[in-house]
Amino acid sequence: MRIFDAHLHIIDPRYPLIENQGYLPEPFTCEDYQKRTKKWNLDGGAVVSGSFQGFDQQYLKNALQILGDRFVGVTQLPVDTTDEEILSLDEDGIKAVRFNVKRGGPEVLAHLETFAHRIYDLAGWHVELYIESKNLPEIEGTLKMLPAVSIDHLGLTESGFDTLLNLVSHGVRVKATGFGRVNINVAQALQAIANVNPDALMFGTDLPSTRAPRPFLDADVELIQETLGEELARKVLYSNAADWYLKKGVEVKGD
């Protein structure tokens, strides 16, 4: 089955890393990623900047050059980034901005609304939130007003999951990622989200699973197939994310 990996990290020691909460990751290069996924029918993905990479764009540009034009970038940016810089990053294949609430605290959301509208109007980018579902009720109204949003790792927590489902009904996407780091029943969460909106779920490996109690396993792909069935699994493993990330400038191959 074809796969679009909607959430992966590249950790290249040639580029600066920033210790976050006492943590620095081990290297995981493009070559490591390609070796780990070589047995799959992999057709693109999204390289996501982690807390330990700050606002560095050079590692991300380099990774996208190596991985090819079926891969896009999800970066972190200061809110005073100019329009010209955003458009230049768009040309480099970067298509979204991540707000890392889990590692950076709620203060990273201070400019979420204005920045989300600006990057969408300017370049068609969406915002991605690494946030626990238990914190979603506080910003539910804001998220419903944003043009394009995705939430990482099934929202992580059972608390607040009803709010996550409500957001899904308003068009928010959810990454079927990080099964080894969530505190919910994964199969039940997948089914519940798919029942609300079959276009919402986007599979990602979360490789190399930094800080996760249990790293990604190939069995996580099988869990999606067994839980959702072949037809819906095709959407979750490939077309939902390919449509979401490659909607600008790159042809999405049909199933």
C-alpha atoms as a PDB file:
ATOM      1  CA  MET A   1       0.000   0.000   0.000  1.00  0.00           C
ATOM      2  CA  ARG A   2       1.293   3.452  -0.904  1.00  0.00           C
ATOM      3  CA  ILE A   3       2.352   5.610   2.042  1.00  0.00           C
ATOM      4  CA  PHE A   4       2.737   9.345   2.528  1.00  0.00           C
ATOM      5  CA  ASP A   5       4.590   9.853   5.800  1.00  0.00           C
ATOM      6  CA  ALA A   6       2.943  12.950   7.264  1.00  0.00           C
ATOM      7  CA  HIS A   7       5.256  13.262  10.269  1.00  0.00           C
ATOM      8  CA  LEU A   8       8.968  12.512  10.423  1.00  0.00           C
ATOM      9  CA  HIS A   9      12.011  14.187  11.897  1.00  0.00           C
ATOM     10  CA  ILE A  10      15.476  14.498  10.404  1.00  0.00           C
ATOM     11  CA  ILE A  11      18.251  15.120  12.929  1.00  0.00           C
ATOM     12  CA  ASP A  12      21.405  16.069  11.074  1.00  0.00           C
ATOM     13  CA  PRO A  13      24.384  16.680  13.394  1.00  0.00           C
ATOM     14  CA  ARG A  14      25.926  19.040  10.821  1.00  0.00           C
ATOM     15  CA  TYR A  15      23.340  21.621  11.856  1.00  0.00           C
ATOM     16  CA  PRO A  16      22.819  23.241  15.283  1.00  0.00           C
ATOM     17  CA  LEU A  17      20.665  21.564  17.906  1.00  0.00           C
ATOM     18  CA  ILE A  18      19.200  23.227  20.988  1.00  0.00           C
ATOM     19  CA  GLU A  19      18.798  21.336  24.252  1.00  0.00           C
ATOM     20  CA  ASN A  20      15.122  21.279  25.245  1.00  0.00           C
ATOM     21  CA  GLN A  21      14.065  20.318  28.763  1.00  0.00           C
ATOM     22  CA  GLY A  22      17.457  18.660  29.206  1.00  0.00           C
ATOM     23  CA  TYR A  23      17.093  16.619  26.023  1.00  0.00           C
ATOM     24  CA  LEU A  24      19.216  16.374  22.889  1.00  0.00           C
ATOM     25  CA  PRO A  25      18.331  13.724  20.279  1.00  0.00           C
ATOM     26  CA  GLU A  26      20.630  11.225  18.640  1.00  0.00           C
ATOM     27  CA  PRO A  27      21.345  11.739  14.912  1.00  0.00           C
ATOM     28  CA  PHE A  28      18.777  10.476  12.419  1.00  0.00           C
ATOM     29  CA  THR A  29      19.824  11.525   8.953  1.00  0.00           C
ATOM     30  CA  CYS A  30      18.025  11.371   5.630  1.00  0.00           C
ATOM     31  CA  GLU A  31      20.031   8.263   4.865  1.00  0.00           C
ATOM     32  CA  ASP A  32      18.907   6.676   8.145  1.00  0.00           C
ATOM     33  CA  TYR A  33      15.302   7.463   7.295  1.00  0.00           C
ATOM     34  CA  GLN A  34      15.565   6.073   3.774  1.00  0.00           C
ATOM     35  CA  LYS A  35      17.127   2.880   5.089  1.00  0.00           C
ATOM     36  CA  ARG A  36      14.417   2.461   7.738  1.00  0.00           C
ATOM     37  CA  THR A  37      11.579   2.880   5.210  1.00  0.00           C
ATOM     38  CA  LYS A  38      13.074   1.271   2.104  1.00  0.00           C
ATOM     39  CA  LYS A  39      10.761  -1.746   2.162  1.00  0.00           C
ATOM     40  CA  TRP A  40       7.656   0.438   1.883  1.00  0.00           C
ATOM     41  CA  ASN A  41       5.950   1.940  -1.130  1.00  0.00           C
ATOM     42  CA  LEU A  42       6.849   5.386   0.218  1.00  0.00           C
ATOM     43  CA  ASP A  43       5.630   8.285  -1.919  1.00  0.00           C
ATOM     44  CA  GLY A  44       6.428  11.471  -0.043  1.00  0.00           C
ATOM     45  CA  GLY A  45       6.225  12.901   3.422  1.00  0.00           C
ATOM     46  CA  ALA A  46       6.461  15.897   5.734  1.00  0.00           C
ATOM     47  CA  VAL A  47       9.696  16.667   7.581  1.00  0.00           C
ATOM     48  CA  VAL A  48       8.694  18.318  10.860  1.00  0.00           C
ATOM     49  CA  SER A  49      10.947  20.611  12.897  1.00  0.00           C
ATOM     50  CA  GLY A  50      11.356  19.599  16.521  1.00  0.00           C
ATOM     51  CA  SER A  51      11.781  21.789  19.593  1.00  0.00           C
ATOM     52  CA  PHE A  52      15.499  21.000  19.536  1.00  0.00           C
ATOM     53  CA  GLN A  53      15.881  22.631  16.101  1.00  0.00           C
ATOM     54  CA  GLY A  54      14.575  26.071  16.982  1.00  0.00           C
ATOM     55  CA  PHE A  55      14.183  28.343  13.973  1.00  0.00           C
ATOM     56  CA  ASP A  56      16.966  26.748  11.907  1.00  0.00           C
ATOM     57  CA  GLN A  57      15.860  26.413   8.286  1.00  0.00           C
ATOM     58  CA  GLN A  58      19.092  25.178   6.722  1.00  0.00           C
ATOM     59  CA  TYR A  59      18.798  21.595   7.968  1.00  0.00           C
ATOM     60  CA  LEU A  60      15.240  21.484   6.642  1.00  0.00           C
ATOM     61  CA  LYS A  61      16.136  22.871   3.223  1.00  0.00           C
ATOM     62  CA  ASN A  62      18.961  20.350   2.955  1.00  0.00           C
ATOM     63  CA  ALA A  63      16.706  17.449   3.965  1.00  0.00           C
ATOM     64  CA  LEU A  64      14.101  18.375   1.357  1.00  0.00           C
ATOM     65  CA  GLN A  65      16.765  18.551  -1.340  1.00  0.00           C
ATOM     66  CA  ILE A  66      17.934  15.047  -0.453  1.00  0.00           C
ATOM     67  CA  LEU A  67      14.496  13.460  -0.032  1.00  0.00           C
ATOM     68  CA  GLY A  68      13.024  15.005  -3.177  1.00  0.00           C
ATOM     69  CA  ASP A  69      10.005  17.015  -4.289  1.00  0.00           C
ATOM     70  CA  ARG A  70       7.448  14.572  -2.861  1.00  0.00           C
ATOM     71  CA  PHE A  71       8.581  15.753   0.574  1.00  0.00           C
ATOM     72  CA  VAL A  72       7.635  19.058   2.189  1.00  0.00           C
ATOM     73  CA  GLY A  73       8.724  20.879   5.325  1.00  0.00           C
ATOM     74  CA  VAL A  74       6.896  21.870   8.496  1.00  0.00           C
ATOM     75  CA  THR A  75       8.950  24.527  10.208  1.00  0.00           C
ATOM     76  CA  GLN A  76       8.989  26.786  13.254  1.00  0.00           C
ATOM     77  CA  LEU A  77       9.131  30.526  12.664  1.00  0.00           C
ATOM     78  CA  PRO A  78       9.232  33.707  14.724  1.00  0.00           C
ATOM     79  CA  VAL A  79       6.117  35.796  14.198  1.00  0.00           C
ATOM     80  CA  ASP A  80       8.144  38.704  12.826  1.00  0.00           C
ATOM     81  CA  THR A  81       9.315  36.646   9.841  1.00  0.00           C
ATOM     82  CA  THR A  82       8.818  38.800   6.754  1.00  0.00           C
ATOM     83  CA  ASP A  83       6.497  37.996   3.882  1.00  0.00           C
ATOM     84  CA  GLU A  84       9.521  37.736   1.613  1.00  0.00           C
ATOM     85  CA  GLU A  85      11.150  35.142   3.865  1.00  0.00           C
ATOM     86  CA  ILE A  86       7.962  33.072   4.011  1.00  0.00           C
ATOM     87  CA  LEU A  87       7.583  33.107   0.229  1.00  0.00           C
ATOM     88  CA  SER A  88      11.231  32.097  -0.154  1.00  0.00           C
ATOM     89  CA  LEU A  89      10.703  29.165   2.223  1.00  0.00           C
ATOM     90  CA  ASP A  90       7.611  28.213   0.240  1.00  0.00           C
ATOM     91  CA  GLU A  91       9.768  27.962  -2.863  1.00  0.00           C
ATOM     92  CA  ASP A  92      12.081  25.662  -0.890  1.00  0.00           C
ATOM     93  CA  GLY A  93       9.181  23.288  -0.209  1.00  0.00           C
ATOM     94  CA  ILE A  94       8.103  24.380   3.267  1.00  0.00           C
ATOM     95  CA  LYS A  95       4.306  24.327   3.608  1.00  0.00           C
ATOM     96  CA  ALA A  96       3.342  24.699   7.277  1.00  0.00           C
ATOM     97  CA  VAL A  97       4.306  26.199  10.638  1.00  0.00           C
ATOM     98  CA  ARG A  98       4.331  24.174  13.823  1.00  0.00           C
ATOM     99  CA  PHE A  99       3.328  25.472  17.255  1.00  0.00           C
ATOM    100  CA  ASN A 100       4.957  23.208  19.843  1.00  0.00           C
ATOM    101  CA  VAL A 101       2.777  23.713  22.909  1.00  0.00           C
ATOM    102  CA  LYS A 102       3.808  20.393  24.467  1.00  0.00           C
ATOM    103  CA  ARG A 103       7.452  21.426  24.723  1.00  0.00           C
ATOM    104  CA  GLY A 104       7.213  25.207  24.652  1.00  0.00           C
ATOM    105  CA  GLY A 105       4.202  25.946  26.847  1.00  0.00           C
ATOM    106  CA  PRO A 106       0.975  27.837  26.087  1.00  0.00           C
ATOM    107  CA  GLU A 107       2.823  31.103  25.482  1.00  0.00           C
ATOM    108  CA  VAL A 108       3.782  29.882  22.008  1.00  0.00           C
ATOM    109  CA  LEU A 109       0.117  30.373  21.072  1.00  0.00           C
ATOM    110  CA  ALA A 110       0.157  34.115  21.759  1.00  0.00           C
ATOM    111  CA  HIS A 111       0.174  34.993  18.052  1.00  0.00           C
ATOM    112  CA  LEU A 112      -1.469  31.840  16.696  1.00  0.00           C
ATOM    113  CA  GLU A 113      -4.553  33.472  15.208  1.00  0.00           C
ATOM    114  CA  THR A 114      -2.878  36.363  13.400  1.00  0.00           C
ATOM    115  CA  PHE A 115       0.085  34.311  12.202  1.00  0.00           C
ATOM    116  CA  ALA A 116      -2.100  31.441  10.983  1.00  0.00           C
ATOM    117  CA  HIS A 117      -4.189  33.792   8.863  1.00  0.00           C
ATOM    118  CA  ARG A 118      -1.121  35.578   7.522  1.00  0.00           C
ATOM    119  CA  ILE A 119       0.742  32.487   6.349  1.00  0.00           C
ATOM    120  CA  TYR A 120      -2.408  30.998   4.843  1.00  0.00           C
ATOM    121  CA  ASP A 121      -3.315  34.167   2.945  1.00  0.00           C
ATOM    122  CA  LEU A 122       0.261  34.635   1.818  1.00  0.00           C
ATOM    123  CA  ALA A 123       1.375  31.127   0.883  1.00  0.00           C
ATOM    124  CA  GLY A 124      -1.509  28.718   1.531  1.00  0.00           C
ATOM    125  CA  TRP A 125       0.271  27.252   4.558  1.00  0.00           C
ATOM    126  CA  HIS A 126      -1.510  25.587   7.450  1.00  0.00           C
ATOM    127  CA  VAL A 127      -0.567  25.423  11.129  1.00  0.00           C
ATOM    128  CA  GLU A 128       0.256  22.278  13.081  1.00  0.00           C
ATOM    129  CA  LEU A 129      -0.139  21.975  16.831  1.00  0.00           C
ATOM    130  CA  TYR A 130       1.752  19.643  19.115  1.00  0.00           C
ATOM    131  CA  ILE A 131      -0.709  19.910  21.964  1.00  0.00           C
ATOM    132  CA  GLU A 132      -2.556  17.658  24.382  1.00  0.00           C
ATOM    133  CA  SER A 133      -6.286  17.361  23.781  1.00  0.00           C
ATOM    134  CA  LYS A 134      -6.901  18.279  27.418  1.00  0.00           C
ATOM    135  CA  ASN A 135      -5.714  21.792  26.526  1.00  0.00           C
ATOM    136  CA  LEU A 136      -7.898  22.152  23.433  1.00  0.00           C
ATOM    137  CA  PRO A 137     -11.085  23.474  25.120  1.00  0.00           C
ATOM    138  CA  GLU A 138      -9.222  26.687  26.011  1.00  0.00           C
ATOM    139  CA  ILE A 139      -8.541  27.470  22.341  1.00  0.00           C
ATOM    140  CA  GLU A 140     -11.396  25.623  20.635  1.00  0.00           C
ATOM    141  CA  GLY A 141     -13.093  28.808  19.477  1.00  0.00           C
ATOM    142  CA  THR A 142      -9.877  30.163  17.980  1.00  0.00           C
ATOM    143  CA  LEU A 143      -9.070  26.930  16.154  1.00  0.00           C
ATOM    144  CA  LYS A 144     -12.517  26.808  14.578  1.00  0.00           C
ATOM    145  CA  MET A 145     -11.857  30.230  13.048  1.00  0.00           C
ATOM    146  CA  LEU A 146      -8.494  29.331  11.499  1.00  0.00           C
ATOM    147  CA  PRO A 147      -8.310  28.465   7.797  1.00  0.00           C
ATOM    148  CA  ALA A 148      -6.307  25.230   8.064  1.00  0.00           C
ATOM    149  CA  VAL A 149      -5.135  23.275  11.123  1.00  0.00           C
ATOM    150  CA  SER A 150      -3.723  19.863  11.958  1.00  0.00           C
ATOM    151  CA  ILE A 151      -3.055  18.347  15.382  1.00  0.00           C
ATOM    152  CA  ASP A 152      -0.219  15.934  16.110  1.00  0.00           C
ATOM    153  CA  HIS A 153      -0.304  12.449  17.625  1.00  0.00           C
ATOM    154  CA  LEU A 154      -4.086  11.928  17.963  1.00  0.00           C
ATOM    155  CA  GLY A 155      -4.109  14.726  20.517  1.00  0.00           C
ATOM    156  CA  LEU A 156      -2.144  12.580  22.990  1.00  0.00           C
ATOM    157  CA  THR A 157      -4.716  12.435  25.824  1.00  0.00           C
ATOM    158  CA  GLU A 158      -8.138  10.935  26.435  1.00  0.00           C
ATOM    159  CA  SER A 159      -9.080  14.051  28.369  1.00  0.00           C
ATOM    160  CA  GLY A 160     -10.314  16.590  25.828  1.00  0.00           C
ATOM    161  CA  PHE A 161     -10.830  14.015  23.091  1.00  0.00           C
ATOM    162  CA  ASP A 162     -14.462  15.088  22.667  1.00  0.00           C
ATOM    163  CA  THR A 163     -13.189  18.575  21.857  1.00  0.00           C
ATOM    164  CA  LEU A 164     -10.797  17.095  19.329  1.00  0.00           C
ATOM    165  CA  LEU A 165     -13.692  15.301  17.646  1.00  0.00           C
ATOM    166  CA  ASN A 166     -15.683  18.525  17.577  1.00  0.00           C
ATOM    167  CA  LEU A 167     -12.759  20.260  15.884  1.00  0.00           C
ATOM    168  CA  VAL A 168     -12.533  17.426  13.363  1.00  0.00           C
ATOM    169  CA  SER A 169     -16.167  18.086  12.484  1.00  0.00           C
ATOM    170  CA  HIS A 170     -15.077  21.664  11.681  1.00  0.00           C
ATOM    171  CA  GLY A 171     -12.323  20.554   9.307  1.00  0.00           C
ATOM    172  CA  VAL A 172      -9.314  20.147  11.588  1.00  0.00           C
ATOM    173  CA  ARG A 173      -6.976  17.337  10.520  1.00  0.00           C
ATOM    174  CA  VAL A 174      -5.385  14.880  12.960  1.00  0.00           C
ATOM    175  CA  LYS A 175      -2.135  12.988  12.567  1.00  0.00           C
ATOM    176  CA  ALA A 176      -2.326   9.241  13.145  1.00  0.00           C
ATOM    177  CA  THR A 177       1.146   9.283  14.633  1.00  0.00           C
ATOM    178  CA  GLY A 178       3.029   8.643  17.838  1.00  0.00           C
ATOM    179  CA  PHE A 179       1.052   5.601  18.934  1.00  0.00           C
ATOM    180  CA  GLY A 180       3.790   4.826  21.449  1.00  0.00           C
ATOM    181  CA  ARG A 181       3.477   8.199  23.157  1.00  0.00           C
ATOM    182  CA  VAL A 182      -0.298   8.636  23.547  1.00  0.00           C
ATOM    183  CA  ASN A 183      -2.484   7.955  26.582  1.00  0.00           C
ATOM    184  CA  ILE A 184      -5.560   6.793  24.681  1.00  0.00           C
ATOM    185  CA  ASN A 185      -6.854   3.639  23.051  1.00  0.00           C
ATOM    186  CA  VAL A 186      -5.404   4.088  19.569  1.00  0.00           C
ATOM    187  CA  ALA A 187      -7.821   1.839  17.674  1.00  0.00           C
ATOM    188  CA  GLN A 188     -10.857   3.469  19.278  1.00  0.00           C
ATOM    189  CA  ALA A 189      -9.465   6.947  18.593  1.00  0.00           C
ATOM    190  CA  LEU A 190      -8.790   6.141  14.936  1.00  0.00           C
ATOM    191  CA  GLN A 191     -12.295   4.811  14.438  1.00  0.00           C
ATOM    192  CA  ALA A 192     -13.932   7.735  16.232  1.00  0.00           C
ATOM    193  CA  ILE A 193     -12.078  10.337  14.161  1.00  0.00           C
ATOM    194  CA  ALA A 194     -12.725   8.490  10.907  1.00  0.00           C
ATOM    195  CA  ASN A 195     -16.428   8.275  11.754  1.00  0.00           C
ATOM    196  CA  VAL A 196     -16.592  12.067  12.075  1.00  0.00           C
ATOM    197  CA  ASN A 197     -14.542  12.844   8.966  1.00  0.00           C
ATOM    198  CA  PRO A 198     -12.864  10.126   6.858  1.00  0.00           C
ATOM    199  CA  ASP A 199     -10.577  12.776   5.335  1.00  0.00           C
ATOM    200  CA  ALA A 200      -9.167  13.928   8.669  1.00  0.00           C
ATOM    201  CA  LEU A 201      -6.633  11.251   9.625  1.00  0.00           C
ATOM    202  CA  MET A 202      -3.091  11.434   8.202  1.00  0.00           C
ATOM    203  CA  PHE A 203      -0.590   8.680   8.979  1.00  0.00           C
ATOM    204  CA  GLY A 204       2.987   9.455   9.958  1.00  0.00           C
ATOM    205  CA  THR A 205       5.815   7.384  11.359  1.00  0.00           C
ATOM    206  CA  ASP A 206       7.063   9.989  13.856  1.00  0.00           C
ATOM    207  CA  LEU A 207      10.518   8.547  13.171  1.00  0.00           C
ATOM    208  CA  PRO A 208      12.854   8.465  15.003  1.00  0.00           C
ATOM    209  CA  SER A 209      10.258   8.773  17.790  1.00  0.00           C
ATOM    210  CA  THR A 210      12.287  11.143  19.953  1.00  0.00           C
ATOM    211  CA  ARG A 211      11.406  10.894  23.642  1.00  0.00           C
ATOM    212  CA  ALA A 212       8.567   8.434  22.972  1.00  0.00           C
ATOM    213  CA  PRO A 213       8.180   5.689  25.612  1.00  0.00           C
ATOM    214  CA  ARG A 214       7.722   3.258  22.722  1.00  0.00           C
ATOM    215  CA  PRO A 215       9.156   4.031  19.261  1.00  0.00           C
ATOM    216  CA  PHE A 216       7.302   3.573  15.987  1.00  0.00           C
ATOM    217  CA  LEU A 217       6.751  -0.031  14.899  1.00  0.00           C
ATOM    218  CA  ASP A 218       5.755  -1.386  11.490  1.00  0.00           C
ATOM    219  CA  ALA A 219       2.843  -2.953  13.358  1.00  0.00           C
ATOM    220  CA  ASP A 220       1.414   0.562  13.732  1.00  0.00           C
ATOM    221  CA  VAL A 221       0.665   0.522  10.002  1.00  0.00           C
ATOM    222  CA  GLU A 222      -1.011  -2.859  10.372  1.00  0.00           C
ATOM    223  CA  LEU A 223      -3.115  -1.488  13.235  1.00  0.00           C
ATOM    224  CA  ILE A 224      -4.498   1.208  10.936  1.00  0.00           C
ATOM    225  CA  GLN A 225      -5.317  -1.358   8.256  1.00  0.00           C
ATOM    226  CA  GLU A 226      -6.942  -3.779  10.685  1.00  0.00           C
ATOM    227  CA  THR A 227      -8.944  -1.064  12.460  1.00  0.00           C
ATOM    228  CA  LEU A 228     -10.203   0.894   9.455  1.00  0.00           C
ATOM    229  CA  GLY A 229     -10.283  -1.617   6.610  1.00  0.00           C
ATOM    230  CA  GLU A 230      -8.489  -1.432   3.289  1.00  0.00           C
ATOM    231  CA  GLU A 231     -10.419   1.395   1.603  1.00  0.00           C
ATOM    232  CA  LEU A 232     -10.236   3.822   4.500  1.00  0.00           C
ATOM    233  CA  ALA A 233      -6.672   2.774   5.332  1.00  0.00           C
ATOM    234  CA  ARG A 234      -5.647   3.879   1.829  1.00  0.00           C
ATOM    235  CA  LYS A 235      -6.919   7.352   2.621  1.00  0.00           C
ATOM    236  CA  VAL A 236      -5.226   7.487   6.013  1.00  0.00           C
ATOM    237  CA  LEU A 237      -1.904   6.059   4.821  1.00  0.00           C
ATOM    238  CA  TYR A 238      -1.667   8.077   1.626  1.00  0.00           C
ATOM    239  CA  SER A 239      -4.286  10.244  -0.028  1.00  0.00           C
ATOM    240  CA  ASN A 240      -5.499  12.330   2.933  1.00  0.00           C
ATOM    241  CA  ALA A 241      -2.016  13.608   3.678  1.00  0.00           C
ATOM    242  CA  ALA A 242      -0.875  13.807   0.059  1.00  0.00           C
ATOM    243  CA  ASP A 243      -3.888  15.974  -0.747  1.00  0.00           C
ATOM    244  CA  TRP A 244      -3.242  18.140   2.320  1.00  0.00           C
ATOM    245  CA  TYR A 245       0.481  18.715   1.854  1.00  0.00           C
ATOM    246  CA  LEU A 246       0.906  18.581  -1.903  1.00  0.00           C
ATOM    247  CA  LYS A 247      -2.132  20.605  -2.893  1.00  0.00           C
ATOM    248  CA  LYS A 248       0.125  23.397  -4.118  1.00  0.00           C
ATOM    249  CA  GLY A 249       2.554  22.963  -6.949  1.00  0.00           C
ATOM    250  CA  VAL A 250       3.026  19.186  -6.931  1.00  0.00           C
ATOM    251  CA  GLU A 251       0.680  16.759  -8.652  1.00  0.00           C
ATOM    252  CA  VAL A 252      -0.956  14.253  -6.315  1.00  0.00           C
ATOM    253  CA  LYS A 253      -0.894  10.819  -7.902  1.00  0.00           C
ATOM    254  CA  GLY A 254      -4.218   9.033  -8.053  1.00  0.00           C
ATOM    255  CA  ASP A 255      -4.916   5.793  -6.235  1.00  0.00           C
END
